[in-house]
Amino acid sequence: MDELKTVHFNHPVLSGELIVPGDKSISHRAIMLGSIAKGKTEVTGFLDGEDCLRTIEMFKQLGVSIERQGKNVWIDSPGLQDWKTPTDELYAGNSGTTTRLMAGILAGAHVTSVMTGDASLSNRPMDRVTVPLREMGASISSETASELLPLRIKGTSLQAIDYQNPVGSAQVKSAILFAGLQADGTTSVREKTTSRDHTEQMFKHFGADIESVDGKVSVTGGRALTGRNVHVPGDISSAAFFMVAASMIEGSAITLLNVGLNPTRTGVLDVLKEMGASIEITNETDENGERLGTVNISHQQLKPVEISGALIPRLIDELPIIALLATQADGTTVIKDAAELRVKETDRIAAVTEALSAVGANIEATDDGMIIHGPTPLTGGTMDSYGDHRLGMMAAIASLVASGPVTIKDPACIDISYPAFFEDLERLVRHETNN
Ligand code: S3P
């Protein structure tokens, strides 16, 4: 029987300041580069969500010394060439980023390993990485005919490739670039639409031989990397839940500190602005190649919008919460070119449509997106997270504008990317700060 959590706020108004937890994508990459590089790396602002903890566990099994206290992580690595073969399977839990990026890393390491995952991850496509990695000479076999987990990877020498990435996916691009670090020659990945570039930024920070020109990223293998310190900015994908809440609820005005503002991730800000939201960005700085700053956002009645094309990879993880926002906008919002949503932690087109319909939203699923008619008053009801953290948080934010209580099925999955989510939400409703 799934766990249930009922959430109900009486006419909530959000205000206060919040320090947003660390970025999931950057936290994974900080641990990965710190473990590949020889020597010491210190990571601050690390996201202690379950997915990133899985990445840490894998490297410990490979013989890397990693200590963590909350958001601070200390890595001391012998370097990828001197990792040891793990005695047990490497378990990735729910984390697609861990699995796909590790496939690229393990392909060129001197170890043999088997990667497994939970039921959701075991149904997600891995051929998008195994196919190009085999072109590089990788020895990867799936224990299923359809190239799903478990994957058995026997590290071997790799050759560079020039790859046209058919899916707009940073995980695919990154898997190939990580393999390229060990490959003979210069590996290139071309993308039709630019996906998040945290791997490229982190490679530069650790001194890898990498360049990006006109949509083509190239890394030349063989350069030895040494440990560096990394500060992880806050996750705009986590901040997005509160941005949407403040935009929807009359009288709300919040300040989100430490928000990652890498331009490959800020599609949600562009959409909110186009919808007429009141947003002000202050205190912008750069740290290890990543932009961050403060986002001030307050309520405004919003217009509908069309979201498609090159914008999609820049807000792919925010589409569930944007769909909720669209239920409160004045008119019809169309989301298209987002078929990738069907192969996320769950089929997010079907799951978002079902969860929002269950509380009275007027929303239709299409093959590659959703059509949402607003404004619609939401009722209470039961919303299934389908074990997907972003669906669980979407349901909690829906409860803020629903007329009755919302019961969330399987809310524990929220720990995957935002363990303190409910505390932070309650703080903003009580007009407090975690600063
Ligand atoms: C991620 C890339 C995206 C995103 C995921 C994290 C990453 O996945 O949805 O949450 O860290 O590289 P895709 O590469 O499948 O689009």
Short mmCIF file of C-alpha atoms in Angstrom, two decimals, residues 104-301:
data_model
loop_
_atom_site.label_atom_id
_atom_site.label_comp_id
_atom_site.label_asym_id
_atom_site.label_seq_id
_atom_site.Cartn_x
_atom_site.Cartn_y
_atom_site.Cartn_z
CA GLY A 104 30.23 6.77 -20.36
CA ILE A 105 32.66 6.94 -17.45
CA LEU A 106 32.86 3.17 -16.82
CA ALA A 107 33.26 2.41 -20.54
CA GLY A 108 36.85 3.70 -20.42
CA ALA A 109 37.83 2.77 -16.82
CA HIS A 110 39.90 -0.34 -15.99
CA VAL A 111 37.08 -2.07 -14.13
CA THR A 112 34.16 -4.38 -14.87
CA SER A 113 30.81 -3.59 -13.30
CA VAL A 114 27.09 -4.22 -13.46
CA MET A 115 24.68 -1.28 -13.07
CA THR A 116 21.14 -1.82 -11.81
CA GLY A 117 18.25 0.46 -10.84
CA ASP A 118 14.71 0.59 -9.42
CA ALA A 119 11.61 -0.47 -11.36
CA SER A 120 11.13 2.94 -13.05
CA LEU A 121 14.78 3.25 -14.12
CA SER A 122 14.79 -0.36 -15.32
CA ASN A 123 12.17 0.62 -17.89
CA ARG A 124 13.93 3.72 -19.22
CA PRO A 125 15.77 3.56 -22.57
CA MET A 126 19.53 3.04 -22.35
CA ASP A 127 20.16 2.43 -26.07
CA ARG A 128 20.53 6.20 -26.50
CA VAL A 129 23.88 5.85 -24.69
CA THR A 130 24.89 2.23 -25.35
CA VAL A 131 24.72 2.69 -29.16
CA PRO A 132 27.14 5.65 -29.43
CA LEU A 133 29.38 4.24 -26.68
CA ARG A 134 29.73 0.97 -28.61
CA GLU A 135 30.70 3.05 -31.67
CA MET A 136 33.60 4.24 -29.51
CA GLY A 137 34.56 0.62 -28.82
CA ALA A 138 32.83 0.20 -25.44
CA SER A 139 32.05 -3.27 -24.18
CA ILE A 140 28.52 -2.93 -22.81
CA SER A 141 25.89 -5.62 -22.71
CA SER A 142 22.36 -5.45 -21.47
CA GLU A 143 20.82 -8.41 -19.73
CA THR A 144 17.59 -7.68 -21.66
CA ALA A 145 16.94 -7.72 -25.40
CA SER A 146 15.70 -4.13 -25.32
CA GLU A 147 18.91 -2.59 -23.93
CA LEU A 148 17.46 -1.86 -20.50
CA LEU A 149 19.19 -2.17 -17.12
CA PRO A 150 21.05 -4.12 -15.81
CA LEU A 151 24.04 -3.07 -17.94
CA ARG A 152 27.32 -4.94 -17.75
CA ILE A 153 30.26 -2.70 -18.62
CA LYS A 154 33.81 -3.96 -19.10
CA GLY A 155 36.16 -0.98 -19.29
CA THR A 156 38.32 -0.93 -22.39
CA SER A 157 40.27 1.44 -24.65
CA LEU A 158 38.03 3.80 -26.61
CA GLN A 159 38.29 5.72 -29.89
CA ALA A 160 36.95 9.21 -30.50
CA ILE A 161 33.72 9.66 -32.53
CA ASP A 162 31.88 12.57 -34.10
CA TYR A 163 28.29 12.10 -32.97
CA GLN A 164 25.11 13.83 -34.10
CA ASN A 165 22.87 13.50 -31.03
CA PRO A 166 19.38 12.59 -32.33
CA VAL A 167 17.72 13.25 -28.95
CA GLY A 168 18.00 16.69 -27.32
CA SER A 169 19.47 15.11 -24.19
CA ALA A 170 22.25 16.36 -21.94
CA GLN A 171 22.58 12.88 -20.46
CA VAL A 172 23.46 11.43 -23.87
CA LYS A 173 25.82 14.29 -24.71
CA SER A 174 27.49 13.94 -21.30
CA ALA A 175 27.90 10.15 -21.49
CA ILE A 176 29.79 10.55 -24.77
CA LEU A 177 31.90 13.44 -23.45
CA PHE A 178 32.83 11.47 -20.32
CA ALA A 179 33.87 8.54 -22.51
CA GLY A 180 35.74 11.06 -24.69
CA LEU A 181 37.93 12.00 -21.70
CA GLN A 182 39.49 8.49 -21.94
CA ALA A 183 39.30 8.07 -25.74
CA ASP A 184 42.08 8.26 -28.26
CA GLY A 185 41.57 11.49 -30.28
CA THR A 186 38.96 14.25 -30.25
CA THR A 187 35.34 13.26 -29.56
CA SER A 188 32.62 15.62 -30.75
CA VAL A 189 28.90 15.81 -30.08
CA ARG A 190 26.57 17.97 -32.18
CA GLU A 191 23.10 18.91 -31.00
CA LYS A 192 20.14 20.33 -32.92
CA THR A 193 18.88 22.12 -29.84
CA THR A 194 21.28 22.99 -27.06
CA SER A 195 20.81 20.96 -23.88
CA ARG A 196 22.15 21.89 -20.43
CA ASP A 197 25.92 22.42 -20.55
CA HIS A 198 26.95 21.64 -16.95
CA THR A 199 29.27 18.85 -18.12
CA GLU A 200 31.12 21.25 -20.41
CA GLN A 201 31.44 23.85 -17.61
CA MET A 202 32.66 21.27 -15.10
CA PHE A 203 35.16 19.78 -17.60
CA LYS A 204 36.63 23.27 -18.10
CA HIS A 205 36.80 23.81 -14.34
CA PHE A 206 38.77 20.57 -13.88
CA GLY A 207 41.15 21.46 -16.72
CA ALA A 208 39.92 19.07 -19.44
CA ASP A 209 40.71 19.85 -23.09
CA ILE A 210 37.19 20.89 -24.20
CA GLU A 211 35.70 23.49 -26.53
CA SER A 212 32.21 24.36 -27.81
CA VAL A 213 31.80 25.98 -31.22
CA ASP A 214 28.51 26.50 -33.10
CA GLY A 215 26.55 23.73 -31.41
CA LYS A 216 29.45 21.25 -31.52
CA VAL A 217 31.23 20.24 -28.30
CA SER A 218 34.64 18.57 -28.59
CA VAL A 219 36.82 16.95 -25.96
CA THR A 220 40.30 15.56 -26.55
CA GLY A 221 41.10 12.52 -24.47
CA GLY A 222 44.12 11.67 -22.39
CA ARG A 223 44.66 14.79 -20.31
CA ALA A 224 45.14 13.93 -16.61
CA LEU A 225 42.71 15.85 -14.36
CA THR A 226 43.47 16.97 -10.82
CA GLY A 227 41.07 17.73 -7.95
CA ARG A 228 39.43 21.17 -7.65
CA ASN A 229 36.94 22.83 -5.33
CA VAL A 230 33.39 23.21 -6.61
CA HIS A 231 30.48 25.29 -5.37
CA VAL A 232 27.09 23.98 -6.48
CA PRO A 233 24.46 26.70 -7.04
CA GLY A 234 20.79 26.15 -6.14
CA ASP A 235 18.57 24.12 -8.43
CA ILE A 236 16.31 26.25 -10.65
CA SER A 237 14.20 23.10 -11.18
CA SER A 238 13.48 23.03 -7.42
CA ALA A 239 13.04 26.82 -7.23
CA ALA A 240 10.48 26.59 -10.04
CA PHE A 241 7.88 25.05 -7.70
CA PHE A 242 7.94 28.13 -5.47
CA MET A 243 8.16 30.55 -8.41
CA VAL A 244 4.95 29.06 -9.76
CA ALA A 245 3.29 29.10 -6.32
CA ALA A 246 4.11 32.79 -5.78
CA SER A 247 2.94 33.69 -9.31
CA MET A 248 -0.41 31.92 -8.84
CA ILE A 249 -1.39 33.07 -5.35
CA GLU A 250 -2.69 36.57 -4.82
CA GLY A 251 -0.70 38.64 -2.32
CA SER A 252 2.43 36.43 -2.59
CA ALA A 253 5.95 37.83 -2.98
CA ILE A 254 9.04 35.68 -2.34
CA THR A 255 12.80 35.91 -2.70
CA LEU A 256 14.75 32.84 -3.76
CA LEU A 257 18.48 33.02 -3.04
CA ASN A 258 21.31 31.06 -4.66
CA VAL A 259 19.32 30.11 -7.79
CA GLY A 260 21.39 28.61 -10.64
CA LEU A 261 20.87 30.80 -13.72
CA ASN A 262 22.86 28.92 -16.35
CA PRO A 263 21.19 30.10 -19.61
CA THR A 264 20.68 26.48 -20.75
CA ARG A 265 18.33 26.03 -17.77
CA THR A 266 16.40 29.31 -17.52
CA GLY A 267 13.53 28.48 -19.89
CA VAL A 268 11.09 28.59 -16.95
CA LEU A 269 12.00 32.24 -16.30
CA ASP A 270 11.46 33.07 -19.99
CA VAL A 271 8.04 31.41 -19.91
CA LEU A 272 7.01 33.11 -16.67
CA LYS A 273 8.06 36.49 -18.09
CA GLU A 274 6.16 35.85 -21.34
CA MET A 275 3.09 34.96 -19.29
CA GLY A 276 3.38 38.36 -17.58
CA ALA A 277 4.89 37.31 -14.23
CA SER A 278 6.56 39.88 -12.03
CA ILE A 279 10.22 38.73 -11.76
CA GLU A 280 13.34 40.61 -10.80
CA ILE A 281 16.81 39.04 -10.82
CA THR A 282 19.50 40.54 -8.59
CA ASN A 283 22.99 39.71 -7.23
CA GLU A 284 24.11 37.79 -10.31
CA THR A 285 27.57 36.18 -10.03
CA ASP A 286 29.53 33.34 -11.62
CA GLU A 287 31.14 30.43 -9.82
CA ASN A 288 33.06 27.64 -11.54
CA GLY A 289 31.45 28.53 -14.86
CA GLU A 290 27.90 28.56 -13.47
CA ARG A 291 25.79 31.71 -13.15
CA LEU A 292 23.69 32.18 -10.03
CA GLY A 293 21.61 34.93 -8.46
CA THR A 294 18.54 35.98 -6.49
CA VAL A 295 15.05 35.67 -7.97
CA ASN A 296 12.34 37.98 -6.59
CA ILE A 297 8.89 36.97 -7.75
CA SER A 298 5.37 38.08 -6.87
CA HIS A 299 1.79 37.37 -7.89
CA GLN A 300 0.41 38.60 -11.20
CA GLN A 301 -2.57 37.42 -13.24
#
